[in-house]
CSV table of C-alpha atoms and ligand atoms in Angstrom, one decimal:
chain,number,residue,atom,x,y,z
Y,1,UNK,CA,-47.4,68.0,-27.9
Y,2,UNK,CA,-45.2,65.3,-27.3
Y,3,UNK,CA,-42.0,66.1,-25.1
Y,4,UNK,CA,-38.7,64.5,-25.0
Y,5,UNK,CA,-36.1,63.6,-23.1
Y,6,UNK,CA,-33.7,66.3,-23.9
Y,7,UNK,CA,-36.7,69.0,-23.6
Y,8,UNK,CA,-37.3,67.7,-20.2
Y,9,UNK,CA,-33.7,67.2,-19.1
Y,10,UNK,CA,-32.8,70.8,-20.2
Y,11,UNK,CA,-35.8,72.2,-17.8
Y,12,UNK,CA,-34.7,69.5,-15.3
Y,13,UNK,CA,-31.7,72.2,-15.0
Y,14,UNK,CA,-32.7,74.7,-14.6
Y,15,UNK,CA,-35.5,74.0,-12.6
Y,16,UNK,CA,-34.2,71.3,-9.9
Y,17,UNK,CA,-30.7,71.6,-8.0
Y,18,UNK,CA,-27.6,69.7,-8.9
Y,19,UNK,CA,-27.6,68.3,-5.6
Y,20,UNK,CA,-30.0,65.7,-6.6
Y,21,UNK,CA,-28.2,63.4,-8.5
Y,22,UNK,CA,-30.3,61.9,-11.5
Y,23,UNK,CA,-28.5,58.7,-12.6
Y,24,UNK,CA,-30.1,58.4,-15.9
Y,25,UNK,CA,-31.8,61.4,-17.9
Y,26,UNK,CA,-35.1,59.3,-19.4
Y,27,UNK,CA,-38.0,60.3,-18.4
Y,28,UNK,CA,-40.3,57.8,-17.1
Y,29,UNK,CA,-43.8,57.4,-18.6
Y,30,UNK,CA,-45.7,54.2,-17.2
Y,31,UNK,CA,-43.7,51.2,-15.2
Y,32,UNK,CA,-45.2,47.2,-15.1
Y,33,UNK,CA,-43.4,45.0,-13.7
Y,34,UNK,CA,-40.1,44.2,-14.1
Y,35,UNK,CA,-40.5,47.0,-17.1
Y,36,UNK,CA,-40.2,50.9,-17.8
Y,37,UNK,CA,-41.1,52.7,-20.5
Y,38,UNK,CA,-39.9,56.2,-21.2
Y,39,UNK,CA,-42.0,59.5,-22.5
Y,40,UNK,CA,-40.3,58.8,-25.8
Y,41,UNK,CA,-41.8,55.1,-25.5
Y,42,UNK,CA,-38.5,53.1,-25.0
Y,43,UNK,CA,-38.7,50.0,-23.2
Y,44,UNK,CA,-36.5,49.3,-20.6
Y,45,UNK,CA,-36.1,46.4,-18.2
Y,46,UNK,CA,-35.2,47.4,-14.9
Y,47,UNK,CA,-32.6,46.0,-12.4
Y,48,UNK,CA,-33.1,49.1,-10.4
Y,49,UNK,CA,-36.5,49.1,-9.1
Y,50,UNK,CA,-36.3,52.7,-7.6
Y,51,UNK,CA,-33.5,51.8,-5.4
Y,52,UNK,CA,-34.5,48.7,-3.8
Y,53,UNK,CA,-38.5,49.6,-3.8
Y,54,UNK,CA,-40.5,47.8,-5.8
Y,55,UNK,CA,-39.1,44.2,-5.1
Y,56,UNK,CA,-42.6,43.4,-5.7
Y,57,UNK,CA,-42.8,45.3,-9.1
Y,58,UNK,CA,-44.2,48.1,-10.6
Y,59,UNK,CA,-48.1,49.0,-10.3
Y,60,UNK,CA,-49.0,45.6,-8.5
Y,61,UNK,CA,-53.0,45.6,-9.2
Y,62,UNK,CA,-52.8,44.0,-5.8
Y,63,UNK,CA,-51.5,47.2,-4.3
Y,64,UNK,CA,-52.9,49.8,-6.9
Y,65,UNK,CA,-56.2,48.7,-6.2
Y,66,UNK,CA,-56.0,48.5,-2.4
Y,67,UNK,CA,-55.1,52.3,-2.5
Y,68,UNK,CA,-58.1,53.4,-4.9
Y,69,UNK,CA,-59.8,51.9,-2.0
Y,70,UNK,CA,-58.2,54.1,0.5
Y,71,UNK,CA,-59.4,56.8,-1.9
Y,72,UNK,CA,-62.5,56.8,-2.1
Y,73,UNK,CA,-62.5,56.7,1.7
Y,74,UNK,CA,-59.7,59.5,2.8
Y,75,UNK,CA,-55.8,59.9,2.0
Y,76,UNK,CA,-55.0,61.9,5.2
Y,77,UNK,CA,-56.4,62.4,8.5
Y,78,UNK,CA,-52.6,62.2,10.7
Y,79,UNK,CA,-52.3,59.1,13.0
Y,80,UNK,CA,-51.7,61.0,15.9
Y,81,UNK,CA,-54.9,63.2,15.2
Y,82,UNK,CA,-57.7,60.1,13.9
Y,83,UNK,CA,-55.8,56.8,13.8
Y,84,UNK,CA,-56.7,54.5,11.6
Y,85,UNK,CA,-56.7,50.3,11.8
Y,86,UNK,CA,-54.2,49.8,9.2
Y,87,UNK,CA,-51.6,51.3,11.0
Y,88,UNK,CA,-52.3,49.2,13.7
Y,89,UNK,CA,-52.7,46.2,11.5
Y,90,UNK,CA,-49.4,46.8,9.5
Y,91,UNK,CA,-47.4,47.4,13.0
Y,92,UNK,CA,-49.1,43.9,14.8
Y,93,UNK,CA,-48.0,42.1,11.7
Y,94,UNK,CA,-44.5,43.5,11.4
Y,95,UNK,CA,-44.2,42.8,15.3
Y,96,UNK,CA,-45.3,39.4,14.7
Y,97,UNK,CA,-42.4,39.0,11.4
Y,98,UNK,CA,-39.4,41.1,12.9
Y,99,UNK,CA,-36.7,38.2,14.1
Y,100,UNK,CA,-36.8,37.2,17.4
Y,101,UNK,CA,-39.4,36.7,20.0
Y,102,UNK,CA,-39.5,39.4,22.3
Y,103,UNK,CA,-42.5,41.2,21.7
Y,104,UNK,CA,-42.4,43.9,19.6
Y,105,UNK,CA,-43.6,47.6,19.0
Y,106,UNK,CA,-43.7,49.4,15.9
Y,107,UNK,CA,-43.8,53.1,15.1
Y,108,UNK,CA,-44.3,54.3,10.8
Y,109,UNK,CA,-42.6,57.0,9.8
Y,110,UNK,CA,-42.5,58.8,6.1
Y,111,UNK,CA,-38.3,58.2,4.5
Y,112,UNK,CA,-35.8,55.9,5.7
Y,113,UNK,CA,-33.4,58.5,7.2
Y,114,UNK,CA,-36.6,59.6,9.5
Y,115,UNK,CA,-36.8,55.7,10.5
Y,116,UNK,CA,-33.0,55.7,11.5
Y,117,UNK,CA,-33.2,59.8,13.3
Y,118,UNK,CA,-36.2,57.8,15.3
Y,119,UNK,CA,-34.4,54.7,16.3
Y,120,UNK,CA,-31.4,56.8,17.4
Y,121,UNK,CA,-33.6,58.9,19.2
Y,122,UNK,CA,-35.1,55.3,20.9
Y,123,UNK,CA,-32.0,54.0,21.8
Y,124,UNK,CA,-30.6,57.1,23.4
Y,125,UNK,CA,-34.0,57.7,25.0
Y,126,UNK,CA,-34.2,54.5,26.9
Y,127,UNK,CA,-30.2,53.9,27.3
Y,128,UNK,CA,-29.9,57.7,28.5
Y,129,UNK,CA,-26.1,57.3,26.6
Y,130,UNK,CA,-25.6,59.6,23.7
Y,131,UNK,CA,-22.6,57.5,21.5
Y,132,UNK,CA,-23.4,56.5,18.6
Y,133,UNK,CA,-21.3,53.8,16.2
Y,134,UNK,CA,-21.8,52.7,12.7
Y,135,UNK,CA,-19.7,51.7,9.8
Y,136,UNK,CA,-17.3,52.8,7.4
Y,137,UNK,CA,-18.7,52.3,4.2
Y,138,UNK,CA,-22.5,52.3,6.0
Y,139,UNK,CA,-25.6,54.8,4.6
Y,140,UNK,CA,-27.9,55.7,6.7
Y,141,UNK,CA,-29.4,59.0,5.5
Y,142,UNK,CA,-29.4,62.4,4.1
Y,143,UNK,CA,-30.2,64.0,7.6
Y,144,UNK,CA,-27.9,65.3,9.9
Y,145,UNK,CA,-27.8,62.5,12.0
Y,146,UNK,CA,-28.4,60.0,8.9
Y,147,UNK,CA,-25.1,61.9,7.2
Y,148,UNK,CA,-23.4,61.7,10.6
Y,149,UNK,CA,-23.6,57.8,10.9
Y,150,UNK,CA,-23.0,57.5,6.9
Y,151,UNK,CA,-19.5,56.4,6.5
Y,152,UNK,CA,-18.9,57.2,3.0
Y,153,UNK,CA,-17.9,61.2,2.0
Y,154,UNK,CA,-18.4,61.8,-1.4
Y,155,UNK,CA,-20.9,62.8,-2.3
Y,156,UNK,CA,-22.9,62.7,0.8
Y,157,UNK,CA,-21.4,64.5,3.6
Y,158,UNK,CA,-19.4,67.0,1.3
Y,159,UNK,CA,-19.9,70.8,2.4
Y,160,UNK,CA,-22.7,69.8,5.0
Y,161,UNK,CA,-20.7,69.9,8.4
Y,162,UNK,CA,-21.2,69.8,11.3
Y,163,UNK,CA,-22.6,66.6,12.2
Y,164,UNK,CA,-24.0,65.8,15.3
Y,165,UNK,CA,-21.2,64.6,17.5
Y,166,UNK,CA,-20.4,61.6,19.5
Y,167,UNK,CA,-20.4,59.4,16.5
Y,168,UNK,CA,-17.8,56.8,15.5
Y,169,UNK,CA,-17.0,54.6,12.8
Y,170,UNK,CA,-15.0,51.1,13.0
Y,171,UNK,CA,-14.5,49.1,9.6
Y,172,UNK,CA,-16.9,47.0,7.9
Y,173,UNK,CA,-15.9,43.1,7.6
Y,174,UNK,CA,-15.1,42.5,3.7
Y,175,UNK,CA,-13.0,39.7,2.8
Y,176,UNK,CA,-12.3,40.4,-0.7
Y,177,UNK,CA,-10.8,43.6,0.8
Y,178,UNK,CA,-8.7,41.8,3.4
Y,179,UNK,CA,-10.6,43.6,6.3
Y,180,UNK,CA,-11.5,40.1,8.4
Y,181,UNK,CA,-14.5,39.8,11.1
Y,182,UNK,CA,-11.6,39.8,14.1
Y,183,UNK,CA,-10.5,43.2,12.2
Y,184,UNK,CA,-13.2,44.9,12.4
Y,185,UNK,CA,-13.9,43.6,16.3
Y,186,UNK,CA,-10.2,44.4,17.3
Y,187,UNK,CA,-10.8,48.1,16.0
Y,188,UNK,CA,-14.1,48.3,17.6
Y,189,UNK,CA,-12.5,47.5,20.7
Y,190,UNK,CA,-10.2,50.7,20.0
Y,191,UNK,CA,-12.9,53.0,19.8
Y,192,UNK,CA,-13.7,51.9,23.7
Y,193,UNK,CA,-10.1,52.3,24.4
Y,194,UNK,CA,-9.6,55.7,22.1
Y,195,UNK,CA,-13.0,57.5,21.3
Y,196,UNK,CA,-15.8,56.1,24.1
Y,197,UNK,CA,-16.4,54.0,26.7
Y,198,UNK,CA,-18.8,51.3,26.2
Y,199,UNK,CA,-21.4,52.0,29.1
Y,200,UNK,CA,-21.8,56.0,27.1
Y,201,UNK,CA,-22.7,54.3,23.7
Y,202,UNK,CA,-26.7,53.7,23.3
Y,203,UNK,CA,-26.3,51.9,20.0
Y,204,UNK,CA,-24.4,50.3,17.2
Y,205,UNK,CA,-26.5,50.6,14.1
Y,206,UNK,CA,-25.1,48.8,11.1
Y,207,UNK,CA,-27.0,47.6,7.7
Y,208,UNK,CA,-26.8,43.4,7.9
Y,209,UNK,CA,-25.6,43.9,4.3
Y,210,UNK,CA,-24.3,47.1,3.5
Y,211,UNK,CA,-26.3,48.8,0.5
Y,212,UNK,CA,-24.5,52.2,-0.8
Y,213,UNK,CA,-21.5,50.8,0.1
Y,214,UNK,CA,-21.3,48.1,-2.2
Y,215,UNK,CA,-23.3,45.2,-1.3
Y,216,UNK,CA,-21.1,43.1,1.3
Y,217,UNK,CA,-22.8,40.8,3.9
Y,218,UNK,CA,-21.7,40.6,7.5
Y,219,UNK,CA,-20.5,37.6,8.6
Y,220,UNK,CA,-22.6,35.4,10.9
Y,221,UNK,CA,-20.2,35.3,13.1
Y,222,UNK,CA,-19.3,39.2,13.0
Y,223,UNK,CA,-23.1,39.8,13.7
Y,224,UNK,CA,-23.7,37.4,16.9
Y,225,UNK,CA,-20.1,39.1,18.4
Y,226,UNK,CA,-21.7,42.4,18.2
Y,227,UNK,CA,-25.0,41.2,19.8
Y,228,UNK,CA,-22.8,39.3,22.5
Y,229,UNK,CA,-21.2,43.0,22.9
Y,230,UNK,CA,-24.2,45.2,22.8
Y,231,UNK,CA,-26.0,42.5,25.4
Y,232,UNK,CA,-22.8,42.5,27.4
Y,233,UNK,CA,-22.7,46.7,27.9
Y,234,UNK,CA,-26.3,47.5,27.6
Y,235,UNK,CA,-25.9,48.7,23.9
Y,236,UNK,CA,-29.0,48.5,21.4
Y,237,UNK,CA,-28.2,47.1,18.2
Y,238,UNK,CA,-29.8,48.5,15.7
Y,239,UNK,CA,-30.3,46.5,12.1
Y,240,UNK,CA,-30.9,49.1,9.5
Y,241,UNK,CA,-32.9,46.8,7.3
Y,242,UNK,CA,-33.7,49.9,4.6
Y,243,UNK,CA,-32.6,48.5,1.5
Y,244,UNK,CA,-32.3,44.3,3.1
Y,245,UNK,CA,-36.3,44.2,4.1
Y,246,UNK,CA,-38.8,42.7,2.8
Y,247,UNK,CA,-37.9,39.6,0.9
Y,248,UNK,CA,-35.0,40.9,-1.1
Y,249,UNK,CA,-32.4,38.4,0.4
Y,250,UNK,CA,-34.1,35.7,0.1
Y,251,UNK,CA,-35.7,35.8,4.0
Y,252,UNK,CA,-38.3,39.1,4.8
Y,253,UNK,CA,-35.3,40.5,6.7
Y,254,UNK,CA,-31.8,40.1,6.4
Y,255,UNK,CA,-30.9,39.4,10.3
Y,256,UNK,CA,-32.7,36.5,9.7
Y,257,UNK,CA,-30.1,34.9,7.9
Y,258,UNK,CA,-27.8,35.7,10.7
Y,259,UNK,CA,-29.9,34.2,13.6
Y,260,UNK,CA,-29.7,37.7,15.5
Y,261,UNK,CA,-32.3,39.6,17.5
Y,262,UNK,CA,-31.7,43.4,16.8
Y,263,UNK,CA,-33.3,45.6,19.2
Y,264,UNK,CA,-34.5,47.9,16.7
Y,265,UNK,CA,-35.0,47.4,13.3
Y,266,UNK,CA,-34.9,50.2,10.5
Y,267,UNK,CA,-37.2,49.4,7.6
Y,268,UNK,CA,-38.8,51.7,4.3
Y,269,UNK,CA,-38.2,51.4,0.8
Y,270,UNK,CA,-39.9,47.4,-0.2
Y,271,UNK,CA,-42.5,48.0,2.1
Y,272,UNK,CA,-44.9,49.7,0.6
Y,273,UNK,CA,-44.1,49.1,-3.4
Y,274,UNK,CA,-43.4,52.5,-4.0
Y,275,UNK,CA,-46.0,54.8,-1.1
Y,276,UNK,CA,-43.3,56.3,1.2
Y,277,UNK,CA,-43.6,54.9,4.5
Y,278,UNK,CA,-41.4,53.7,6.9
Y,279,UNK,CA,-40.7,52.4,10.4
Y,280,UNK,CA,-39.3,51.3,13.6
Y,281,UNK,CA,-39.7,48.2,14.7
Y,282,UNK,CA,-38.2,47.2,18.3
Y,283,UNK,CA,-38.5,45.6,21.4
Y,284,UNK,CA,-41.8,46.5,23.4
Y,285,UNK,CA,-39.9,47.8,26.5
Y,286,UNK,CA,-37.1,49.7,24.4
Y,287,UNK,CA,-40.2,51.3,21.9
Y,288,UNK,CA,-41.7,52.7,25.0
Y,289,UNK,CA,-38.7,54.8,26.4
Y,290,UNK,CA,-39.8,57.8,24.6
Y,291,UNK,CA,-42.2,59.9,25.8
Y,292,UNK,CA,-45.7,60.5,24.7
Y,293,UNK,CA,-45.4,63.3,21.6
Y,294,UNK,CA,-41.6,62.8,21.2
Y,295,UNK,CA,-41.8,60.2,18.3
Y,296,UNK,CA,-43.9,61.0,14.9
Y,297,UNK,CA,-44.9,63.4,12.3
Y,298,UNK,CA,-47.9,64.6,10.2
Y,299,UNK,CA,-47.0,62.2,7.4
Y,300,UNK,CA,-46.1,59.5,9.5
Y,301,UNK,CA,-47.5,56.0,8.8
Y,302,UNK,CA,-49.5,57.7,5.9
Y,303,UNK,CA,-52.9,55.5,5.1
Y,304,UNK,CA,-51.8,55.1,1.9
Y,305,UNK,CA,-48.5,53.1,3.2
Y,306,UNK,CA,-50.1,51.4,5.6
Y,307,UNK,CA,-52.9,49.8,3.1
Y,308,UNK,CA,-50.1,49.2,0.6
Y,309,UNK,CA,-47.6,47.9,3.1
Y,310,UNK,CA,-50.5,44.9,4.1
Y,311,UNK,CA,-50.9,43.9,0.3
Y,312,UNK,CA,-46.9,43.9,0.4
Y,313,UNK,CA,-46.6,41.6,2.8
Y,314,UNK,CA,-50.0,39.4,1.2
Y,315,UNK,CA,-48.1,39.5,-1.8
Y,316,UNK,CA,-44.4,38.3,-0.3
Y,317,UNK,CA,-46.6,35.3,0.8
Y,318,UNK,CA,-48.7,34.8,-1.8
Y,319,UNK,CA,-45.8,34.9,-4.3
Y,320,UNK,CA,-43.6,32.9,-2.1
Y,321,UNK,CA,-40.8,36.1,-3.2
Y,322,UNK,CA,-38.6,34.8,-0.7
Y,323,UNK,CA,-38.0,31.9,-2.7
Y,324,UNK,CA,-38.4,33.4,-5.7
Y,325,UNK,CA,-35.3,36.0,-4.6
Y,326,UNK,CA,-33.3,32.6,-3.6
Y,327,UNK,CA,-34.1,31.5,-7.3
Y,328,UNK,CA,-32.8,35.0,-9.0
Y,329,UNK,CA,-30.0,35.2,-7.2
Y,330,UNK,CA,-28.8,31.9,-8.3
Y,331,UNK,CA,-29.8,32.6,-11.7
Y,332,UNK,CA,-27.8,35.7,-11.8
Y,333,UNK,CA,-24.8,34.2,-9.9
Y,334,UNK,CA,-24.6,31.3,-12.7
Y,335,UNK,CA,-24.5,34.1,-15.6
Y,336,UNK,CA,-22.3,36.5,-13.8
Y,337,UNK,CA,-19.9,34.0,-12.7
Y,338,UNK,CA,-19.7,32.9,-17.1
Y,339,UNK,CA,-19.2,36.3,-17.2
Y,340,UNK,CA,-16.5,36.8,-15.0
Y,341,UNK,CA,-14.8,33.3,-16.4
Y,342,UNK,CA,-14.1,35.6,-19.6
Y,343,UNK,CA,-13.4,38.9,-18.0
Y,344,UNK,CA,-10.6,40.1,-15.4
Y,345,UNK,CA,-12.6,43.2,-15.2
Y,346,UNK,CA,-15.1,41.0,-12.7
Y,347,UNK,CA,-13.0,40.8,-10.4
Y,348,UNK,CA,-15.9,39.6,-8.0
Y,349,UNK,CA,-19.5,38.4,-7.9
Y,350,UNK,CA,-21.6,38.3,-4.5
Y,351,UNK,CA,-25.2,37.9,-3.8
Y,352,UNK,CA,-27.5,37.2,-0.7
Y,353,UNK,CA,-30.7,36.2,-2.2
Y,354,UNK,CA,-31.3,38.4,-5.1
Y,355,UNK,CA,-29.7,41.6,-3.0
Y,356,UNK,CA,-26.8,40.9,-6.0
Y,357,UNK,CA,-23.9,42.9,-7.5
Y,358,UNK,CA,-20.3,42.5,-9.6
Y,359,UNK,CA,-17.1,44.6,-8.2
Y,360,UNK,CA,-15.4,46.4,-11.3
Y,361,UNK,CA,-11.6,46.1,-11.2
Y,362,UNK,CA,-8.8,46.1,-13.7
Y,363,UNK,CA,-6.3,43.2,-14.3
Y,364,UNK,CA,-8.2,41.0,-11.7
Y,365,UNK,CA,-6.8,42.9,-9.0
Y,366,UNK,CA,-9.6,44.0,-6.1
Y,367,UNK,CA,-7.1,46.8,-5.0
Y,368,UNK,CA,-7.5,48.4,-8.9
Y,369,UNK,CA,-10.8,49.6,-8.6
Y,370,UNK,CA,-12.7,50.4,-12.2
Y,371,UNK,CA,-15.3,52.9,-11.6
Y,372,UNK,CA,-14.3,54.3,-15.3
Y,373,UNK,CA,-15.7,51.2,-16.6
Y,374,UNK,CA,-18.3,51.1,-14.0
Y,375,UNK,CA,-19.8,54.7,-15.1
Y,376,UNK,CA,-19.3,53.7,-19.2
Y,377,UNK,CA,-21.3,50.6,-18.3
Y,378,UNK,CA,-24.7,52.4,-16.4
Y,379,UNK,CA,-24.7,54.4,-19.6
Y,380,UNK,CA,-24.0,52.0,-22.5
Y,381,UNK,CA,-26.7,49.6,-21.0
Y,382,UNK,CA,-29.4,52.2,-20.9
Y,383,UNK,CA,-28.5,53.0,-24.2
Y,384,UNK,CA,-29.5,49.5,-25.0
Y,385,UNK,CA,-32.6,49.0,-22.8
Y,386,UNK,CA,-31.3,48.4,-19.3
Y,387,UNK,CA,-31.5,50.3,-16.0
Y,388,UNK,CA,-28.5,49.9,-13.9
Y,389,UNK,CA,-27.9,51.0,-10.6
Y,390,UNK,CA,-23.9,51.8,-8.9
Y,391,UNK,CA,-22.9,51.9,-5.7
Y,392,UNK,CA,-19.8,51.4,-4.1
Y,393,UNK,CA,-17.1,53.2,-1.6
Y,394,UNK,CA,-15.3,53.2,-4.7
Y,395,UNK,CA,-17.9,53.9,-7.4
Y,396,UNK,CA,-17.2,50.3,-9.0
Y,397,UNK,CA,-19.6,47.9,-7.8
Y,398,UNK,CA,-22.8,47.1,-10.0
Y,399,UNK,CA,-25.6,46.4,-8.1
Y,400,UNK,CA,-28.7,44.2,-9.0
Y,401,UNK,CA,-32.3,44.8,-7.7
Y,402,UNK,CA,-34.1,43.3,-10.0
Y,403,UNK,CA,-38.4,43.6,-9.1
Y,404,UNK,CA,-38.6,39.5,-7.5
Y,405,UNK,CA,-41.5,39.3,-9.4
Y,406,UNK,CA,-39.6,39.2,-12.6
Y,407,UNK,CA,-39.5,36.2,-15.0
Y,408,UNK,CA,-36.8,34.4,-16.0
Y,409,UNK,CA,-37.0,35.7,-20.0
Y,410,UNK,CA,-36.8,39.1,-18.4
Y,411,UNK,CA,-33.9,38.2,-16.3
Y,412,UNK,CA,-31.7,36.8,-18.9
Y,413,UNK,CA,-33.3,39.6,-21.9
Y,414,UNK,CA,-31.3,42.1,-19.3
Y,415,UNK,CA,-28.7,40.0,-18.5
Y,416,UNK,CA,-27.7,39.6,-22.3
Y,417,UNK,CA,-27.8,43.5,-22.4
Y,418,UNK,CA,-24.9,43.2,-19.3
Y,419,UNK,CA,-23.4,40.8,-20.9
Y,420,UNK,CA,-23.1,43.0,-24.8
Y,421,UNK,CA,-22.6,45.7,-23.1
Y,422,UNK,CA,-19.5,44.8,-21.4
Y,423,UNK,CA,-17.7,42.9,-24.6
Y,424,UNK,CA,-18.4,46.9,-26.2
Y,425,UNK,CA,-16.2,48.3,-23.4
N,501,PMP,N1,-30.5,53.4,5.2
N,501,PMP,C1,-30.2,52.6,4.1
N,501,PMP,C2,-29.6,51.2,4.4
N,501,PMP,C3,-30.5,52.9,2.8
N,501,PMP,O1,-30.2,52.2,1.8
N,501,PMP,C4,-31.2,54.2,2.6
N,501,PMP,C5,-31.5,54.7,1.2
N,501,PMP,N2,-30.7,54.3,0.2
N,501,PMP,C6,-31.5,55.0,3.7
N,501,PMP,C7,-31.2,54.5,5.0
N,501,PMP,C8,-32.2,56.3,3.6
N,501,PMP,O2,-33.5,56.1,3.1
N,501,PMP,P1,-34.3,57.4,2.4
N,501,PMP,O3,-33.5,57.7,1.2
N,501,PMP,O4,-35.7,56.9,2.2
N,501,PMP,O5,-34.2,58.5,3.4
């Protein structure tokens, strides 16, 4: 019997909690591409991509095939019980691609919020300092220490208290919110002065563009200070690359684009199309600090990541995706900024590479945020066909993640649905 959306929301209910959010109720039957199709066989086109996860597109043969393979042979023996070469194959490549050249260790994990719990564990292991900062606005997690360094509330922190302590936030550079790189220095200077002295804090973690909280890049400038800082007090600085990695701005990692060395690195999500794996990648000396039995888990650097995450990376060069994520994010910026040209409700349009999204605002004005509008328009677009993502401090930014193997027709088919779907409003 054929089920429907509604059926399987109403079970949905009463079967899952509310705490996990589900952003649209359609059911998903079969993904290709740059395409969904729901149990009720609507199309979709989708600017989504599971949060930032299939940048290479749904049910790559490349990929599907390489984990049959895996199949037939075994899905699970536990890395720290019978390795297996393709962990080893996936970590000597990603220590070969992280930026910089110190030479490099990496350590798989299963979810980004593990990754980040591991490289705060890392850092604090071979600083021996326990402070922690991050960023307001930043997301890091659903974990304790994930939800600790988060620096947005609702709805991630609320009702979960306490947090781990010695944790601080200083703002996030955004120019269109008149909070300037020398801002956000200054106050991190007053968390020495107020909160923690420099030589206690083992890391600053920050994302090189910040994801949840509503896609703003760090300055260039902003990013080599707080290297010069961390190298100046003994501080790791750690580059949570979760949602940046892996070809999505335009470079395999974001930092690249800043001409940093982190020394760790926080990556998941792209890298494995979809198989949940994740890692830490870091500097040789630092990835040692921990003691043999301290870092891992049974799922760990899962085979089935690890065989996916090396046709990821085949495909990234293959495909040339980095240039290809250069090419959509131009494309959208041209459409967007038309857009905008007729609509004070845009009141701004950012991209690095095609990591891309429009802030919601009324009467121009960046201070009025719109997250009214920005809720009517996730809705009214999958109502005709489109799969829209929010994020946001404020709830008002759009955000684009479109698969970067996408083609243009696609592109502008779900563009035109943005672009109807706002003149409804
Ligand atoms: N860090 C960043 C930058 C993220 O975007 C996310 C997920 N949105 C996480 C950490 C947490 O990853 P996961 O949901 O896989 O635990």
């Amino acid at each position: 019997m054929t089920k429907t959306n509604a059926e399987l929301w109403e079970r949905r209910l009463k079967a899952v909690p509310h705490g996990v959010g589900t952003m649209h109720p359609r059911f998903a039957a079969t993904a290709q591409n740059a395409e969904i199709t729901d149990i009720e066989g609507k199309r979709y086109i989708d600017f989504a991509t599971g949060i930032a996860v299939c940048n290479t597109g749904h049910s790559d043969p490349r990929i599907t095939e390489a984990v049959k393979d895996q199949l037939n042979h075994f899905s699970h023996t536990c890395f720290q019980v019978n390795p297996y070469e393709s962990y080893i194959e996936l970590a000597e490549k990603l220590n070969d691609l992280a930026p910089g050249d110190t030479p490099k260790k990496t350590i798989f994990l299963t979810t980004g919020a593990e990754a980040v719990e591991n490289a705060i564990k890392i850092a604090r292991a071979h600083t021996g300092r326990p402070g922690v900062i991050a960023f307001k606005g930043g997301f890091h997690g659903r974990t304790m220490m994930g939800m600790a360094l988060t620096g947005k509330v609702a709805p991630y922190k609320i009702g979960f208290g306490p947090f781990p302590s010695e944790v601080f936030h200083a703002p996030f550079p955004i120019d269109y919110h008149g909070v300037s790189a020398e801002d956000s220095l200054a106050a991190l200077e007053g968390i020495f002065k107020s909160d923690i002295e420099p030589n206690r804090v083992a890391a600053i973690i920050l994302e090189p563009v910040q994801g949840e909280g509503g896609f703003y890049a760090a300055p260039t400038a902003f990013m080599k200070a707080l290297r010069k800082i961390c190298d100046d007090h003994g501080i790791m600085l750690i580059a949570d690359e979760i949602q940046t990695g892996f070809a999505r701005t335009g470079k395999l990692f974001a930092t690249e684009h800043m001409g940093i060395e982190p020394d760790l690195m926080t990556v998941a999500k792209a890298m494995a199309g979809g198989f949940p794996i994740s890692g830490v990648i870091g500097k040789a000396d630092i990835m040692d600090a921990a003691a043999p039995g301290g870092l891992g888990g049974t799922y760990g650097g899962s085979v089935l990541g690890c065989v996916a995450g090396l046709k990821v990376l085949d495909i990234i060069r293959e495909d040339n995706l980095c240039a290809r994520a250069n090419e959509i994010g131009a494309l959208f910026n041209q459409r967007l900024l038309a857009m905008q040209a007729d609509d004070d409700r845009i009141g701004n349009v950012r991209n690095l590479g095609a990591m891309i999204a429009i802030e919601l605002v009324k009467e121009g004005d960046a201070n009025k945020p719109n997250a009214e509008l920005t809720s009517a328009l996730v809705k009214h677009a999958a109502e005709k066909g489109l799969i829209l993502l929010a994020c946001g401090i404020r709830g008002n930014v759009i955000r684009f993640l479109p698969a970067l193997t996408a083609s243009n027709d696609i592109l502008n088919e779900g563009l035109d649905i943005l672009e109807a779907s706002l003149k409804k409003l």
